[in-house]
């Protein structure tokens, strides 16, 4: 397939490697900074046209698929335009930043002949797949997710869209912690209610969104899920999911380790070539599966409705302000 990449920031290089590994052809690049896109093409040895306007790219190149790697606030409109042209879309997280956008993208995906996929790549991590299997086998009584990373002022100054509600959509939850919260609900089930607290512990005056969040999620059957996330940590610690099963097993997993009752079950070292270690290794398998699904004319497992679950959870956290609220359906 002829594939275009829209947005030539850091994560785009991981998409280039995954597209090539999947045997697809990169036919065009786009970035609002055309010079940046040209430099990106040279760095990765891509001999293809470069655009500054994604709508012009879609109209002139008519790619079979696009990978959207742009700032958060652009995801929904780009997905919708490509889907309405029946162009397959693989979008980086988050799929969108408001419930209205989620409705628009979901409708566009339903009405399109093309496939929409979202990069929740940790669902393809071997250790987390094993954890989900153990949870299904033994049942889950309680779950917890933890993300403690360091993001300083220089990080937020690196992109004008970062740290702003209108363009990032939020802070630690919708950016760094989204993957781990998605894993928690994917393994344990979709919560119905949440009580959350948000704060800015170390970058007041630099960002207008949360750098720290806590949440208590309630499952329809009565189970509870706890969540903690911060970018005010002194270093990047492994993001983790912990479970207590119905038969009192204690399970722990991150992208590198899986443990049961404190005993190491599996170890996997992330491939540095895949990008930042915190991104894990799932992009390559997710992208390969995306194109396998298109070729086999079967649905990709992480479409608008599935990727929308974690968006609804995060937006419920933002609406909570310390009060118990229902997760929007």
PDB file of C-alpha atoms in Angstrom, residues 3-20 25-51 57 67-70 92 273-275 279:
ATOM      1  CA  UNK A   3       1.280   5.215   2.888  1.00  0.00           C
ATOM      2  CA  UNK A   4       1.645   8.865   3.904  1.00  0.00           C
ATOM      3  CA  UNK A   5       2.851  10.100   7.281  1.00  0.00           C
ATOM      4  CA  UNK A   6       1.339  13.344   8.574  1.00  0.00           C
ATOM      5  CA  UNK A   7       3.438  14.980  11.270  1.00  0.00           C
ATOM      6  CA  UNK A   8       7.219  14.526  11.353  1.00  0.00           C
ATOM      7  CA  UNK A   9       7.919  14.744  15.076  1.00  0.00           C
ATOM      8  CA  UNK A  10       9.666  12.206  17.300  1.00  0.00           C
ATOM      9  CA  UNK A  11       7.102   9.398  17.092  1.00  0.00           C
ATOM     10  CA  UNK A  12       7.019   9.541  13.272  1.00  0.00           C
ATOM     11  CA  UNK A  13      10.369   7.762  13.031  1.00  0.00           C
ATOM     12  CA  UNK A  14       8.896   4.774  14.863  1.00  0.00           C
ATOM     13  CA  UNK A  15       6.077   4.718  12.304  1.00  0.00           C
ATOM     14  CA  UNK A  16       8.550   4.776   9.416  1.00  0.00           C
ATOM     15  CA  UNK A  17      10.318   1.710  10.793  1.00  0.00           C
ATOM     16  CA  UNK A  18       7.027  -0.098  11.410  1.00  0.00           C
ATOM     17  CA  UNK A  19       5.592   0.741   7.973  1.00  0.00           C
ATOM     18  CA  UNK A  20       8.724  -0.565   6.286  1.00  0.00           C
ATOM     19  CA  UNK A  25       5.603   2.023   0.718  1.00  0.00           C
ATOM     20  CA  UNK A  26       5.923   5.577   2.074  1.00  0.00           C
ATOM     21  CA  UNK A  27       4.638   7.767  -0.753  1.00  0.00           C
ATOM     22  CA  UNK A  28       4.493  11.238   0.887  1.00  0.00           C
ATOM     23  CA  UNK A  29       5.245  13.184   4.053  1.00  0.00           C
ATOM     24  CA  UNK A  30       3.537  16.183   5.603  1.00  0.00           C
ATOM     25  CA  UNK A  31       4.414  18.657   8.328  1.00  0.00           C
ATOM     26  CA  UNK A  32       3.329  22.242   8.849  1.00  0.00           C
ATOM     27  CA  UNK A  33       7.065  22.977   8.853  1.00  0.00           C
ATOM     28  CA  UNK A  34       8.008  21.872   5.335  1.00  0.00           C
ATOM     29  CA  UNK A  35      11.736  22.231   6.052  1.00  0.00           C
ATOM     30  CA  UNK A  36      11.382  19.902   9.040  1.00  0.00           C
ATOM     31  CA  UNK A  37       9.602  17.361   6.841  1.00  0.00           C
ATOM     32  CA  UNK A  38      12.385  17.587   4.255  1.00  0.00           C
ATOM     33  CA  UNK A  39      15.030  16.988   6.907  1.00  0.00           C
ATOM     34  CA  UNK A  40      13.005  14.050   8.215  1.00  0.00           C
ATOM     35  CA  UNK A  41      12.893  12.562   4.722  1.00  0.00           C
ATOM     36  CA  UNK A  42      16.653  12.844   4.390  1.00  0.00           C
ATOM     37  CA  UNK A  43      17.303  11.345   7.821  1.00  0.00           C
ATOM     38  CA  UNK A  44      15.209   8.271   7.072  1.00  0.00           C
ATOM     39  CA  UNK A  45      16.106   7.956   3.393  1.00  0.00           C
ATOM     40  CA  UNK A  46      12.587   8.619   2.143  1.00  0.00           C
ATOM     41  CA  UNK A  47      12.376   9.627  -1.516  1.00  0.00           C
ATOM     42  CA  UNK A  48       8.857  11.055  -1.603  1.00  0.00           C
ATOM     43  CA  UNK A  49       7.036  14.395  -1.992  1.00  0.00           C
ATOM     44  CA  UNK A  50       6.848  16.683   1.040  1.00  0.00           C
ATOM     45  CA  UNK A  51       3.782  18.781   1.881  1.00  0.00           C
ATOM     46  CA  UNK A  57      -1.501  15.803   0.303  1.00  0.00           C
ATOM     47  CA  UNK A  67      -0.467   7.674   9.728  1.00  0.00           C
ATOM     48  CA  UNK A  68      -1.400  10.702  11.829  1.00  0.00           C
ATOM     49  CA  UNK A  69       1.456  11.745  14.149  1.00  0.00           C
ATOM     50  CA  UNK A  70       0.479  15.357  14.832  1.00  0.00           C
ATOM     51  CA  UNK A  92      -1.493   8.181  17.300  1.00  0.00           C
ATOM     52  CA  UNK A 273      15.666   0.888  17.893  1.00  0.00           C
ATOM     53  CA  UNK A 274      11.918   1.082  18.389  1.00  0.00           C
ATOM     54  CA  UNK A 275      12.268   4.578  19.895  1.00  0.00           C
ATOM     55  CA  UNK A 279       6.998   3.765  24.202  1.00  0.00           C
TER      56      UNK A 279
END
